[in-house]
Short mmCIF file of C-alpha atoms in Angstrom, two decimals:
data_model
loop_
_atom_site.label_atom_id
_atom_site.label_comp_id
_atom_site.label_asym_id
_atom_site.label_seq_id
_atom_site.Cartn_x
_atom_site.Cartn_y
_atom_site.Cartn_z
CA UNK E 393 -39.99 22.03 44.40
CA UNK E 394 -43.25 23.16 45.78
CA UNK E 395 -44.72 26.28 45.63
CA UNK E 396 -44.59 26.74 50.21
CA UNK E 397 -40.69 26.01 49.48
CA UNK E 398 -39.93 28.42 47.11
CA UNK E 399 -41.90 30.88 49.24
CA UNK E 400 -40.01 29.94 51.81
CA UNK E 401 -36.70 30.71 50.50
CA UNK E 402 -37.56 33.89 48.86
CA UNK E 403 -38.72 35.06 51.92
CA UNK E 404 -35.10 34.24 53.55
CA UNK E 405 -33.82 35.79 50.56
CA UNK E 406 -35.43 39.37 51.36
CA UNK E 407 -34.29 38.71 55.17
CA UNK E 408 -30.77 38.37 53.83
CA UNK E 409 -30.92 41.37 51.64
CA UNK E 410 -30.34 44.87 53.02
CA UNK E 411 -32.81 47.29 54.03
CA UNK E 412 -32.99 50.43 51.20
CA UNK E 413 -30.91 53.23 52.54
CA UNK E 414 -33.12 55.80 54.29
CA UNK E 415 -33.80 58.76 51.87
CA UNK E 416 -32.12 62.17 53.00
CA UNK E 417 -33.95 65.10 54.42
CA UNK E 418 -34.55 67.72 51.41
CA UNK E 419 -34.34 70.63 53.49
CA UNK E 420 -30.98 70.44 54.90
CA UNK E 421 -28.07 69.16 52.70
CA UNK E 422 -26.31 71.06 50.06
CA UNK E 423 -26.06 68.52 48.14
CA UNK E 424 -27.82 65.20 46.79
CA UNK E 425 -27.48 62.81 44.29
CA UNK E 426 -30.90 60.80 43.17
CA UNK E 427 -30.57 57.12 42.80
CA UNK E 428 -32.75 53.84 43.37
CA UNK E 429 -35.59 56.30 44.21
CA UNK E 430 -34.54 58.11 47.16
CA UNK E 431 -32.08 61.17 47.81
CA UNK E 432 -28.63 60.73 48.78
CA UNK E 433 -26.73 63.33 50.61
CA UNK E 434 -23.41 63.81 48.56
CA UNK E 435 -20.71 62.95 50.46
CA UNK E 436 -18.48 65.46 49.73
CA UNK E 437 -19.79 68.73 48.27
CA UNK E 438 -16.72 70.87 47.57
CA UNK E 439 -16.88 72.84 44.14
CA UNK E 440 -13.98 75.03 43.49
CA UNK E 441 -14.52 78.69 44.39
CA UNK E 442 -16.44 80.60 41.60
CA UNK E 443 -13.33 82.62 41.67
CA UNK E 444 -11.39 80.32 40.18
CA UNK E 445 -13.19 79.97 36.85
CA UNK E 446 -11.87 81.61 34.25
CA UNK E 447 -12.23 82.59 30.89
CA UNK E 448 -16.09 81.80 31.46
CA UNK E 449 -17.61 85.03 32.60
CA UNK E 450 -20.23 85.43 30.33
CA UNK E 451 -21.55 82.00 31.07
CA UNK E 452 -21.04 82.78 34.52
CA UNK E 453 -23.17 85.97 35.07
CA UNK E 454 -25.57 84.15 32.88
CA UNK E 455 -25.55 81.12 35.14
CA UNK E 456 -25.91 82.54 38.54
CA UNK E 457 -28.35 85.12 37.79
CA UNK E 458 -30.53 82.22 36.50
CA UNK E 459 -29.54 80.54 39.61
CA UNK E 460 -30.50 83.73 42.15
CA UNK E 461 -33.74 83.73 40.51
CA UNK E 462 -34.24 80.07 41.00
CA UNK E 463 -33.67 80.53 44.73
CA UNK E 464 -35.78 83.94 45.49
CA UNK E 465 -38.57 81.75 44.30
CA UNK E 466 -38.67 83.64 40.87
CA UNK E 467 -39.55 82.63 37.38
CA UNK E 468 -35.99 80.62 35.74
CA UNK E 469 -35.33 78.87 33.14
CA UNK E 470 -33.96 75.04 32.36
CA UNK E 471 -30.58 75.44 30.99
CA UNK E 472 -27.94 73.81 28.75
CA UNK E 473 -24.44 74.37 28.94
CA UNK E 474 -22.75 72.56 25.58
CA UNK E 475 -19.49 72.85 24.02
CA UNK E 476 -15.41 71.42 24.02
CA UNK E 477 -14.79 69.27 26.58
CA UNK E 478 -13.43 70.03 29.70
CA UNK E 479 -14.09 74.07 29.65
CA UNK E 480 -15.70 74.21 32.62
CA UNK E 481 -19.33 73.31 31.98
CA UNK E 482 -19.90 70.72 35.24
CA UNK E 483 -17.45 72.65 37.32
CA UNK E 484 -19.30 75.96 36.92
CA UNK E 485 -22.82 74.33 37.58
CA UNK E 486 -21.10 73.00 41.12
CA UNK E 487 -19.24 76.18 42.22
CA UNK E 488 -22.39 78.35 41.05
CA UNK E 489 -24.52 76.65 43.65
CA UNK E 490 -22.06 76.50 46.30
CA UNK E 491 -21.44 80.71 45.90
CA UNK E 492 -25.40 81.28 46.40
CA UNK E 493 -25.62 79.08 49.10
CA UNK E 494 -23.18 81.19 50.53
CA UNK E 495 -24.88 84.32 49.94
CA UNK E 496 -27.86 82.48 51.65
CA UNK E 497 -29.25 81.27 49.01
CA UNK E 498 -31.72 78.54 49.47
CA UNK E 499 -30.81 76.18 47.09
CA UNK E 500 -29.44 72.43 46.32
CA UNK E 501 -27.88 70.75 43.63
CA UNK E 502 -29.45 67.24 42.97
CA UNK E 503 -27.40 65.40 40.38
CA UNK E 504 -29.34 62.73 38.45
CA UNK E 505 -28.12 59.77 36.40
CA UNK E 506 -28.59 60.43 33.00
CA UNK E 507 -28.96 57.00 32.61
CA UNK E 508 -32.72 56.56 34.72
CA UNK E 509 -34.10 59.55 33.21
CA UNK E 510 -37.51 57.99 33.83
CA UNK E 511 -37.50 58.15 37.54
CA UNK E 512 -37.26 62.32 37.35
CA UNK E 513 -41.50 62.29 37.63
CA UNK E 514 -40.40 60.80 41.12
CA UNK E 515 -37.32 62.72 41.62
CA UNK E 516 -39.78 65.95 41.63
CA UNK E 517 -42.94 64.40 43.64
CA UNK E 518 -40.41 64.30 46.12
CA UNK E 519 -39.19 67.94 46.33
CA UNK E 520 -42.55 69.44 44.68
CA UNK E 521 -43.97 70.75 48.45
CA UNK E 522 -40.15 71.26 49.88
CA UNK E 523 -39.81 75.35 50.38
CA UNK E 524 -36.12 75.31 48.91
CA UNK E 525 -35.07 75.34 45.06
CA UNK E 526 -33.42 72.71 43.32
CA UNK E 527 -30.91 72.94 40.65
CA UNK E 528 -31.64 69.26 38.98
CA UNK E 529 -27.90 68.59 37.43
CA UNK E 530 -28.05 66.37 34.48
CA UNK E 531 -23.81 66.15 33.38
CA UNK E 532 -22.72 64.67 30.35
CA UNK E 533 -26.13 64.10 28.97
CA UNK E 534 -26.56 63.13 24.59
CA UNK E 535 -29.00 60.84 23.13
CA UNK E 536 -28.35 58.86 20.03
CA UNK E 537 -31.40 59.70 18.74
CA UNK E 538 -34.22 62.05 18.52
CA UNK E 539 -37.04 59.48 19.72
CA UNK E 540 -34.69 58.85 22.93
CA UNK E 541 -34.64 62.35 24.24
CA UNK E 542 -38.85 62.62 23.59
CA UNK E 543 -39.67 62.03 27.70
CA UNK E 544 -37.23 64.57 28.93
CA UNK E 545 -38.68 66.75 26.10
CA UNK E 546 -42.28 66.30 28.32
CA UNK E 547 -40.79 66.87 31.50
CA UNK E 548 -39.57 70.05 30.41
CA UNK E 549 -42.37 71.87 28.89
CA UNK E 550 -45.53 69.90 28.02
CA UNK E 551 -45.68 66.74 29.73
CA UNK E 552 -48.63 65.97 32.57
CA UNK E 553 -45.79 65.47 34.86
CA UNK E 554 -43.44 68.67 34.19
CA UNK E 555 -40.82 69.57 36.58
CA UNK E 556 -42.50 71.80 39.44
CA UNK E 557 -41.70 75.74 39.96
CA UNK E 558 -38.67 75.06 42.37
CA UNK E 559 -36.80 72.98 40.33
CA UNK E 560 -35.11 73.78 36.98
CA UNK E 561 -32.92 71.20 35.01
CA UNK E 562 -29.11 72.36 34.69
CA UNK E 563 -27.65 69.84 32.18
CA UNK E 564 -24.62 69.79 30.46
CA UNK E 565 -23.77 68.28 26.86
CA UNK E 566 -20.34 68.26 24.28
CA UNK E 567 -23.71 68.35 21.90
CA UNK E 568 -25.38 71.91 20.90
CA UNK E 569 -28.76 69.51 20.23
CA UNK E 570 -27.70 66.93 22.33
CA UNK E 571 -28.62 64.62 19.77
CA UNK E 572 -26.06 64.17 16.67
CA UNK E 573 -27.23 65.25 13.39
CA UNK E 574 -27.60 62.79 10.83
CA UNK E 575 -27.32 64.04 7.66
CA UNK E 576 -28.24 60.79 5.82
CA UNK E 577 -31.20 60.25 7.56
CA UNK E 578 -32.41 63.98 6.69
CA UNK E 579 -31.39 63.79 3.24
CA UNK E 580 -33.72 60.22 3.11
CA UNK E 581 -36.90 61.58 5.35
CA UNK E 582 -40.04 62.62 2.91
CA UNK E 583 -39.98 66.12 4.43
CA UNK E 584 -36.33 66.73 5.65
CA UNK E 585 -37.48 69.92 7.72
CA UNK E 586 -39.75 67.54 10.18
CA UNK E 587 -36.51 65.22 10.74
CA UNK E 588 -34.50 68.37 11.76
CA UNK E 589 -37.23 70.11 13.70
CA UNK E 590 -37.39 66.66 15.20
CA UNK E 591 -33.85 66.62 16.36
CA UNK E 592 -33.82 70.37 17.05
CA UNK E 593 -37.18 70.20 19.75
CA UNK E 594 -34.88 69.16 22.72
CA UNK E 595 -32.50 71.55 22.68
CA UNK E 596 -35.32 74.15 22.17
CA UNK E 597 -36.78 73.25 25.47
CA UNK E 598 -34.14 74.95 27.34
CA UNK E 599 -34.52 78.52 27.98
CA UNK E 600 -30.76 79.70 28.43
CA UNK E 601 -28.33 77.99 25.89
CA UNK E 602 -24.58 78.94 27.43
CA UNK E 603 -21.59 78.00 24.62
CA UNK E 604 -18.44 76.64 25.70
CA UNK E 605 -15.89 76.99 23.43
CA UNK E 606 -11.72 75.69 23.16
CA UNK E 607 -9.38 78.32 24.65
CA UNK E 608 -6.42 79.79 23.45
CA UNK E 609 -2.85 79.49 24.49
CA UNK E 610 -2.95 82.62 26.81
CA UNK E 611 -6.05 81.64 28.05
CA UNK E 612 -4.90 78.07 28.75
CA UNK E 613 -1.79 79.86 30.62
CA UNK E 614 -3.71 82.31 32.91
CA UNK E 615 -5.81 79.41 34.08
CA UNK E 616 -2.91 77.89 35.02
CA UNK E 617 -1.40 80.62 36.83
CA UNK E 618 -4.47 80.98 39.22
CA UNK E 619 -4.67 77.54 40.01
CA UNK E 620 -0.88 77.20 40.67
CA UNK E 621 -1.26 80.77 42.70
CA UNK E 622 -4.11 79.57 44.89
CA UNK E 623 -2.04 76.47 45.58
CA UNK E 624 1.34 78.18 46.41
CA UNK E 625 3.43 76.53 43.49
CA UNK E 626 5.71 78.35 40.61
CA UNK E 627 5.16 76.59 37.55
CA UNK E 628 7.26 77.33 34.31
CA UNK E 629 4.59 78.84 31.68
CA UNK E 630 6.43 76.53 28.67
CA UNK E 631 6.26 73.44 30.34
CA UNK E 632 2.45 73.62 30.78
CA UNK E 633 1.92 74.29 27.25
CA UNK E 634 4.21 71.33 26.69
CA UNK E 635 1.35 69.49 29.30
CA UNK E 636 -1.45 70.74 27.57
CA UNK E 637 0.38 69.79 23.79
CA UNK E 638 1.38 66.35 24.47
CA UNK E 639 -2.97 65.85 25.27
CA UNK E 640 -3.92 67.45 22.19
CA UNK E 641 -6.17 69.90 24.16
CA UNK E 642 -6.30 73.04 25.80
CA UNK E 643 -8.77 73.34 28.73
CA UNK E 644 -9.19 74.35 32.09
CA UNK E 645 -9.42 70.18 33.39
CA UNK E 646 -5.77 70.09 31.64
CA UNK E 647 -4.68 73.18 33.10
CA UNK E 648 -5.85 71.58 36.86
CA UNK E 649 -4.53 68.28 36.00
CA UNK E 650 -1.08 70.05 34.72
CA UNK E 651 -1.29 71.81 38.79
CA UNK E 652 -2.16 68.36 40.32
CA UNK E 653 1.36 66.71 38.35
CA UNK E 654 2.42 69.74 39.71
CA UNK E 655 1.91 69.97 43.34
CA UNK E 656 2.57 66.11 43.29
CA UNK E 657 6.37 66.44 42.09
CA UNK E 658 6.37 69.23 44.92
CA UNK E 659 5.52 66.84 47.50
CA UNK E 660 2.26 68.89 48.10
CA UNK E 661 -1.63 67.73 48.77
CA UNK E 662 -4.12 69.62 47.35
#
């Protein structure tokens, strides 16, 4: 096949293939969500109420004071919320945003793929000039190692091409370090105190460190009760346990998913 064909047909190829979505306005959504190198307006931005958190209030006042800084245009800091899973750490970064944006707040969340961490440089060229903060939300983020969480290490502090002043990254981790400690490896290095420093830098980068730790019975319970309250449904305290036992965890995404079973046997929507 000659070169003029195969021209030919790539060029009916790219007429075939859909035009890139247009990229969002920054100024006016709530919410985005980065991918193929444009903004996306989220579809359907509806955190639940910071009200409705529970048994987080340290992390909370922690969080949105960071937050009200952020969108006043003041000095914040990046910040990592690690710990048990499903405590609350992606739900509080949502419902935080959404109660200063209703306060007035001008702010927007921007959730990233952890996955094409190397497009951030062009995530923030594109907000850089925009005169509104954004919370960049990295959820669920770990590395395997300590040499694959070196970039975002840059873009946080360091790097020629560092997050600009209206942006801070919010990420959240089941990992303190975000990167697993390997004991073997340390034990093998020539100076064991460069391999931890090593897996320790990343982690170090962020400027508020929030802990998010397993709740107790009563804890598990309460949370329960608000969510069933807000919703209009009695539950039976014993039975929920009995939810939460039979998962082998006790955490406010059981607790909701207990009051979604819930309102489903009552032939409710929620």
């Amino acid at each position: 096949m000659t070169e003029d064909a195969l021209a030919r047909i790539a060029a009916a190829l790219e007429r075939l293939a859909p035009p890139p979505p247009a990229a969002a306005d920054p100024h006016t959504h709530p919410a985005y969500v980065w991918r193929d190198g444009a903004l996306a307006a989220a579809r359907a931005f509806k955190p639940l109420p910071l009200a409705m958190l529970h048994g987080v209030d340290t992390q909370r006042d922690a969080l949105v004071g960071n937050l009200d800084r952020l969108a006043a245009g003041h000095a914040a800091q990046d910040v990592l919320l690690w710990g048990a899973r499903g405590t609350g750490k992606s739900a509080l970064v949502k419902a935080s945003v959404a109660e200063i944006q209703a306060r007035g707040g001008n702010i927007a969340l921007v959730e990233a793929v952890t996955t094409h961490l190397d497009t951030l440089p062009e995530l923030f060229a594109t907000i850089a000039r925009a005169p509104r903060a954004y919370a960049i939300f990295l959820d669920d983020l770990g590395f395997d190692a300590a040499a694959d969480g070196r970039a975002l290490r840059s873009l946080l502090e360091g790097g020629a091409e560092a997050r600009p002043a209206n942006a801070r990254l919010i990420v959240t981790s089941n990992r303190r370090h975000l990167i697993p400690r390997d004991i073997a490896e340390q034990s093998s290095a020539i100076n064991p105190r460069d391999s931890i420093d090593d897996s320790l830098a990343l982690a170090d980068r962020f400027g508020l460190s929030l802990g998010f730790h397993a709740i107790d019975q009563d804890t598990y319970v309460a949370i329960v009760g608000h969510y069933a309250e807000a919703h209009g449904l009695a539950f039976d305290p014993a039975e929920a346990i009995n939810w939460a036992t039979r998962r082998g965890s006790r955490s406010g995404r059981v607790a909701w998913q207990y009051v979604v079973d819930l309102a489903g046997r009552n032939g409710k929507a929620l």
